[in-house]
Amino acid sequence: MKIKIGRILKNGKALYLAYDQGLEHGPSVDFNDKNVDPLYILDIAKRGKFQGVVFQKGIAEKYYEEIKKSKVPLILKLNGKTKLFQGEAISRQLCTVKEAIKLGAKAVGYTIYIGSRYESVMMQEFESIEREAHKFSIPLIAWVYPRGKAVKDDTSKELMSYSARVALELGADIVKIKYGGNAKDLQWAVKSAGKTKVVIAGGIKTNEKSLLKQVSDIMNSGAIGLAIGRNIWQHPRPLEITDKIKKIIWK
Ligand code: FBP
């Protein structure tokens, strides 16, 4: 089975621009007048030469021409939810692999909340997506986030490595996990992911110094890069911070 993963990597590493927060958090939480516009994000992705931009299906449809013209690889997120729902976390499939391919996606993504009482529902959806994506040689990125009543510290050594391992066991090509700040623990998580490549989420906007320190921890741990949103497009000079991050990733 030959997966076309090279289209979303550069020398085996990657920097992806995540922009599904409009659905996950709502526009008033994360956006301002500039970054509320998907074209602003696409411009950063293009000029910053990101290895992929993450959109939900609606944006991929409405901005189809512009995304195509930008040549930035599209990573289509296949499930999602709003933050308004209060129960145990569940995020259901909203778009199929075939629709994603039609929209020009070079990879697809899916979030699994391990620890939620609904994790089996998400795992099963993930499995059928995995079969379909791999039938078409499309890489599959698993966002694996521990969540639910059973979860105390979602970036503990145990849960970072468990998230990474779940992705390997389920057949993801890349896993996106959150990093809690302990470099040794992250090394163990990357080891636990085996041949599944690891990228790290950016999290809420933090100061530049600690962000760049995080990026070097991440790269020293054996992860291949980041799938980062707010720390880039909430930055007053997004291309400047992108450059600094890239210098660490591809040093
Ligand atoms: P950030 O770099 O902005 O944290 O984006 C990463 C991401 O995984 C997004 O793709 C997603 O919308 C968000 O984090 C979800 O975070 P949470 O579920 O913790 O609110």
Tab-separated table of C-alpha atoms and ligand atoms in Angstrom:
chain	number	residue	atom	x	y	z
A	1	MET	CA	0.000	0.000	0.000
A	2	LYS	CA	1.698	3.200	-1.194
A	3	ILE	CA	0.397	6.282	0.625
A	4	LYS	CA	1.059	9.605	-1.097
A	5	ILE	CA	2.443	11.252	2.013
A	6	GLY	CA	5.304	13.058	0.259
A	7	ARG	CA	2.827	15.675	-0.983
A	8	ILE	CA	2.383	16.967	2.572
A	9	LEU	CA	6.016	16.692	3.724
A	10	LYS	CA	9.226	18.530	2.957
A	11	ASN	CA	12.334	16.446	3.584
A	12	GLY	CA	10.242	14.276	5.879
A	13	LYS	CA	9.102	17.196	8.031
A	14	ALA	CA	6.047	19.413	8.076
A	15	LEU	CA	4.399	22.618	9.179
A	16	TYR	CA	0.620	22.669	8.765
A	17	LEU	CA	-1.640	25.652	9.286
A	18	ALA	CA	-4.739	24.635	11.264
A	19	TYR	CA	-7.925	26.616	10.719
A	20	ASP	CA	-10.900	24.666	12.011
A	21	GLN	CA	-11.241	26.836	15.129
A	22	GLY	CA	-14.232	28.698	13.655
A	23	LEU	CA	-16.210	25.509	14.102
A	24	GLU	CA	-14.476	24.195	17.221
A	25	HIS	CA	-14.390	27.438	19.239
A	26	GLY	CA	-16.532	30.002	17.388
A	27	PRO	CA	-15.433	33.251	15.733
A	28	SER	CA	-15.657	35.464	18.815
A	29	VAL	CA	-13.219	33.372	20.823
A	30	ASP	CA	-10.303	33.169	18.385
A	31	PHE	CA	-10.801	35.572	15.481
A	32	ASN	CA	-10.305	39.274	14.804
A	33	ASP	CA	-11.222	41.368	11.751
A	34	LYS	CA	-8.318	39.960	9.769
A	35	ASN	CA	-8.110	36.284	10.613
A	36	VAL	CA	-11.871	35.756	10.452
A	37	ASP	CA	-11.361	35.735	6.682
A	38	PRO	CA	-10.272	32.341	5.292
A	39	LEU	CA	-8.426	34.155	2.481
A	40	TYR	CA	-6.147	35.810	5.043
A	41	ILE	CA	-5.240	32.328	6.295
A	42	LEU	CA	-4.730	30.962	2.804
A	43	ASP	CA	-2.396	33.836	2.024
A	44	ILE	CA	-0.281	33.030	5.102
A	45	ALA	CA	-0.244	29.357	4.147
A	46	LYS	CA	0.863	30.204	0.629
A	47	ARG	CA	3.469	32.853	1.402
A	48	GLY	CA	4.732	30.898	4.409
A	49	LYS	CA	5.035	27.776	2.199
A	50	PHE	CA	3.204	25.544	4.645
A	51	GLN	CA	3.007	21.822	3.811
A	52	GLY	CA	-0.760	21.958	4.220
A	53	VAL	CA	-3.703	24.024	5.361
A	54	VAL	CA	-6.472	22.440	7.427
A	55	PHE	CA	-10.028	23.400	6.533
A	56	GLN	CA	-13.471	21.983	7.091
A	57	LYS	CA	-15.574	21.030	4.082
A	58	GLY	CA	-17.568	24.284	3.877
A	59	ILE	CA	-14.485	26.478	3.500
A	60	ALA	CA	-12.950	23.991	1.082
A	61	GLU	CA	-16.079	24.261	-1.080
A	62	LYS	CA	-16.647	27.992	-0.911
A	63	TYR	CA	-12.986	28.885	-1.494
A	64	TYR	CA	-12.283	26.018	-3.881
A	65	GLU	CA	-10.835	28.181	-6.683
A	66	GLU	CA	-8.588	30.190	-4.370
A	67	ILE	CA	-7.274	27.078	-2.594
A	68	LYS	CA	-6.536	25.420	-5.910
A	69	LYS	CA	-4.765	28.500	-7.221
A	70	SER	CA	-2.662	28.815	-4.044
A	71	LYS	CA	-1.247	25.298	-4.571
A	72	VAL	CA	-1.130	24.845	-0.789
A	73	PRO	CA	-1.966	21.181	-0.091
A	74	LEU	CA	-5.453	20.930	1.371
A	75	ILE	CA	-5.925	18.791	4.481
A	76	LEU	CA	-9.626	18.279	4.905
A	77	LYS	CA	-10.942	17.741	8.414
A	78	LEU	CA	-13.708	15.135	8.167
A	79	ASN	CA	-15.332	15.572	11.581
A	80	GLY	CA	-15.921	18.416	13.962
A	81	LYS	CA	-18.140	19.822	16.671
A	82	THR	CA	-18.869	23.118	18.408
A	83	LYS	CA	-17.750	23.923	21.928
A	84	LEU	CA	-21.338	24.576	22.977
A	85	PHE	CA	-22.159	20.920	23.485
A	86	GLN	CA	-21.658	20.093	27.156
A	87	GLY	CA	-21.802	16.295	27.388
A	88	GLU	CA	-19.049	13.716	26.969
A	89	ALA	CA	-17.016	14.678	23.915
A	90	ILE	CA	-18.082	13.281	20.567
A	91	SER	CA	-17.235	14.524	17.102
A	92	ARG	CA	-18.996	12.841	14.174
A	93	GLN	CA	-18.069	12.530	10.547
A	94	LEU	CA	-19.344	15.419	8.387
A	95	CYS	CA	-17.573	14.780	5.102
A	96	THR	CA	-16.525	11.643	3.226
A	97	VAL	CA	-13.121	10.778	1.807
A	98	LYS	CA	-14.563	10.862	-1.715
A	99	GLU	CA	-15.938	14.376	-1.180
A	100	ALA	CA	-12.571	15.437	0.222
A	101	ILE	CA	-10.761	14.099	-2.838
A	102	LYS	CA	-13.220	15.919	-5.101
A	103	LEU	CA	-12.416	19.110	-3.219
A	104	GLY	CA	-8.736	18.542	-3.957
A	105	ALA	CA	-7.624	17.241	-0.547
A	106	LYS	CA	-4.134	15.779	-0.373
A	107	ALA	CA	-4.823	14.371	3.105
A	108	VAL	CA	-7.759	13.953	5.450
A	109	GLY	CA	-8.007	14.425	9.200
A	110	TYR	CA	-10.244	13.127	11.946
A	111	THR	CA	-10.377	13.811	15.710
A	112	ILE	CA	-10.779	11.010	18.227
A	113	TYR	CA	-11.428	11.900	21.863
A	114	ILE	CA	-9.932	8.954	23.693
A	115	GLY	CA	-11.378	8.474	27.155
A	116	SER	CA	-14.776	9.786	26.156
A	117	ARG	CA	-17.631	7.342	26.615
A	118	TYR	CA	-18.146	7.769	22.854
A	119	GLU	CA	-14.602	6.889	21.821
A	120	SER	CA	-15.757	3.641	20.184
A	121	VAL	CA	-18.093	5.558	17.869
A	122	MET	CA	-15.231	7.801	16.759
A	123	MET	CA	-12.830	4.855	16.441
A	124	GLN	CA	-15.248	3.039	14.173
A	125	GLU	CA	-15.781	6.066	11.962
A	126	PHE	CA	-12.029	6.503	11.873
A	127	GLU	CA	-11.566	2.896	10.765
A	128	SER	CA	-13.927	3.203	7.828
A	129	ILE	CA	-12.255	6.472	6.836
A	130	GLU	CA	-8.886	4.723	7.079
A	131	ARG	CA	-9.995	1.967	4.690
A	132	GLU	CA	-11.384	4.491	2.224
A	133	ALA	CA	-8.468	6.957	2.412
A	134	HIS	CA	-5.877	4.238	1.965
A	135	LYS	CA	-7.798	2.721	-0.939
A	136	PHE	CA	-7.078	6.031	-2.692
A	137	SER	CA	-3.526	6.303	-1.238
A	138	ILE	CA	-4.549	9.426	0.689
A	139	PRO	CA	-2.746	9.996	4.011
A	140	LEU	CA	-4.860	10.085	7.147
A	141	ILE	CA	-4.052	12.363	10.068
A	142	ALA	CA	-5.537	11.495	13.465
A	143	TRP	CA	-6.046	14.301	15.947
A	144	VAL	CA	-6.009	12.277	19.188
A	145	TYR	CA	-7.092	14.236	22.233
A	146	PRO	CA	-7.832	12.592	25.612
A	147	ARG	CA	-11.103	14.019	26.896
A	148	GLY	CA	-14.044	13.167	29.110
A	149	LYS	CA	-14.802	12.504	32.738
A	150	ALA	CA	-12.076	9.862	32.971
A	151	VAL	CA	-9.328	12.247	31.866
A	152	LYS	CA	-7.457	14.260	34.474
A	153	ASP	CA	-4.326	15.582	32.750
A	154	ASP	CA	-4.509	15.332	28.973
A	155	THR	CA	-0.786	16.021	28.436
A	156	SER	CA	0.605	13.676	31.094
A	157	LYS	CA	3.279	11.190	30.013
A	158	GLU	CA	0.699	8.446	30.084
A	159	LEU	CA	-1.874	10.235	27.949
A	160	MET	CA	0.480	11.807	25.382
A	161	SER	CA	1.969	8.385	24.687
A	162	TYR	CA	-1.430	6.688	24.778
A	163	SER	CA	-2.755	9.175	22.194
A	164	ALA	CA	0.222	8.522	19.950
A	165	ARG	CA	-0.096	4.771	20.317
A	166	VAL	CA	-3.815	4.712	19.579
A	167	ALA	CA	-3.054	6.374	16.240
A	168	LEU	CA	-0.484	3.685	15.397
A	169	GLU	CA	-2.832	0.897	16.420
A	170	LEU	CA	-5.639	2.365	14.285
A	171	GLY	CA	-3.488	2.879	11.211
A	172	ALA	CA	-3.056	6.671	11.069
A	173	ASP	CA	-0.167	7.937	8.944
A	174	ILE	CA	0.303	11.007	11.114
A	175	VAL	CA	-0.944	11.717	14.621
A	176	LYS	CA	-1.509	15.161	16.024
A	177	ILE	CA	-1.227	15.370	19.791
A	178	LYS	CA	-0.945	18.109	22.392
A	179	TYR	CA	2.366	18.708	24.135
A	180	GLY	CA	2.461	19.403	27.864
A	181	GLY	CA	5.991	20.834	28.080
A	182	ASN	CA	8.001	17.837	29.292
A	183	ALA	CA	10.447	16.946	26.513
A	184	LYS	CA	11.260	13.467	27.905
A	185	ASP	CA	7.583	12.564	28.010
A	186	LEU	CA	7.207	13.665	24.410
A	187	GLN	CA	10.135	11.480	23.361
A	188	TRP	CA	8.326	8.521	24.865
A	189	ALA	CA	5.132	9.482	23.033
A	190	VAL	CA	6.990	9.675	19.705
A	191	LYS	CA	8.525	6.257	20.386
A	192	SER	CA	5.097	4.898	21.197
A	193	ALA	CA	3.801	6.099	17.822
A	194	GLY	CA	6.245	3.778	16.003
A	195	LYS	CA	5.999	4.349	12.243
A	196	THR	CA	3.129	6.780	12.650
A	197	LYS	CA	4.610	10.265	12.345
A	198	VAL	CA	3.909	12.775	15.105
A	199	VAL	CA	2.947	16.449	14.784
A	200	ILE	CA	2.103	18.728	17.681
A	201	ALA	CA	-0.768	21.175	18.112
A	202	GLY	CA	0.070	24.791	18.801
A	203	GLY	CA	-2.441	25.564	21.547
A	204	ILE	CA	-3.504	29.026	22.674
A	205	LYS	CA	-1.364	31.992	21.702
A	206	THR	CA	1.717	32.138	23.866
A	207	ASN	CA	4.767	34.416	23.941
A	208	GLU	CA	7.311	33.938	21.208
A	209	LYS	CA	10.141	32.777	23.410
A	210	SER	CA	8.221	29.913	24.957
A	211	LEU	CA	6.678	28.977	21.606
A	212	LEU	CA	10.097	28.680	19.968
A	213	LYS	CA	11.437	26.705	22.936
A	214	GLN	CA	8.487	24.341	22.500
A	215	VAL	CA	9.264	23.980	18.807
A	216	SER	CA	12.837	22.953	19.541
A	217	ASP	CA	11.698	20.461	22.209
A	218	ILE	CA	9.251	19.074	19.675
A	219	MET	CA	11.876	18.642	16.977
A	220	ASN	CA	14.403	17.157	19.410
A	221	SER	CA	11.835	14.571	20.456
A	222	GLY	CA	11.686	13.042	16.980
A	223	ALA	CA	8.342	14.547	15.984
A	224	ILE	CA	8.195	15.691	12.347
A	225	GLY	CA	6.715	19.122	13.010
A	226	LEU	CA	3.599	21.020	14.005
A	227	ALA	CA	0.002	21.570	12.955
A	228	ILE	CA	-0.469	24.983	14.405
A	229	GLY	CA	-3.143	27.655	14.156
A	230	ARG	CA	-3.629	30.429	16.682
A	231	ASN	CA	0.056	31.039	17.352
A	232	ILE	CA	0.491	31.883	13.663
A	233	TRP	CA	-2.654	33.667	12.504
A	234	GLN	CA	-3.186	35.557	15.767
A	235	HIS	CA	0.384	36.857	15.547
A	236	PRO	CA	0.643	40.456	14.313
A	237	ARG	CA	3.341	39.341	11.852
A	238	PRO	CA	2.433	35.756	10.978
A	239	LEU	CA	5.116	35.298	8.315
A	240	GLU	CA	7.833	36.442	10.681
A	241	ILE	CA	6.928	33.855	13.344
A	242	THR	CA	6.454	31.230	10.619
A	243	ASP	CA	10.014	31.860	9.441
A	244	LYS	CA	11.403	31.478	12.946
A	245	ILE	CA	9.547	28.200	13.412
A	246	LYS	CA	10.677	26.888	10.038
A	247	LYS	CA	14.295	27.658	10.857
A	248	ILE	CA	14.024	25.322	13.851
A	249	ILE	CA	12.136	22.583	12.006
A	250	TRP	CA	14.489	22.495	9.020
A	251	LYS	CA	17.712	23.464	10.727
B	1	FBP	P1	-4.097	25.478	17.594
B	1	FBP	O1	-2.679	25.451	17.105
B	1	FBP	O2	-4.724	26.827	17.345
B	1	FBP	O3	-4.201	25.000	19.011
B	1	FBP	O4	-4.910	24.454	16.676
B	1	FBP	C1	-4.801	23.087	16.864
B	1	FBP	C2	-6.149	22.409	17.024
B	1	FBP	O5	-6.012	21.020	17.036
B	1	FBP	C3	-7.165	22.800	15.961
B	1	FBP	O6	-7.042	22.018	14.817
B	1	FBP	C4	-8.461	22.632	16.693
B	1	FBP	O7	-9.447	23.494	16.260
B	1	FBP	C5	-8.124	22.995	18.094
B	1	FBP	O8	-6.741	22.774	18.261
B	1	FBP	C6	-8.967	22.197	19.043
B	1	FBP	O9	-8.578	22.451	20.333
B	1	FBP	P2	-9.507	22.107	21.564
B	1	FBP	O10	-10.363	20.932	21.176
B	1	FBP	O11	-8.541	21.772	22.643
B	1	FBP	O12	-10.297	23.323	21.837
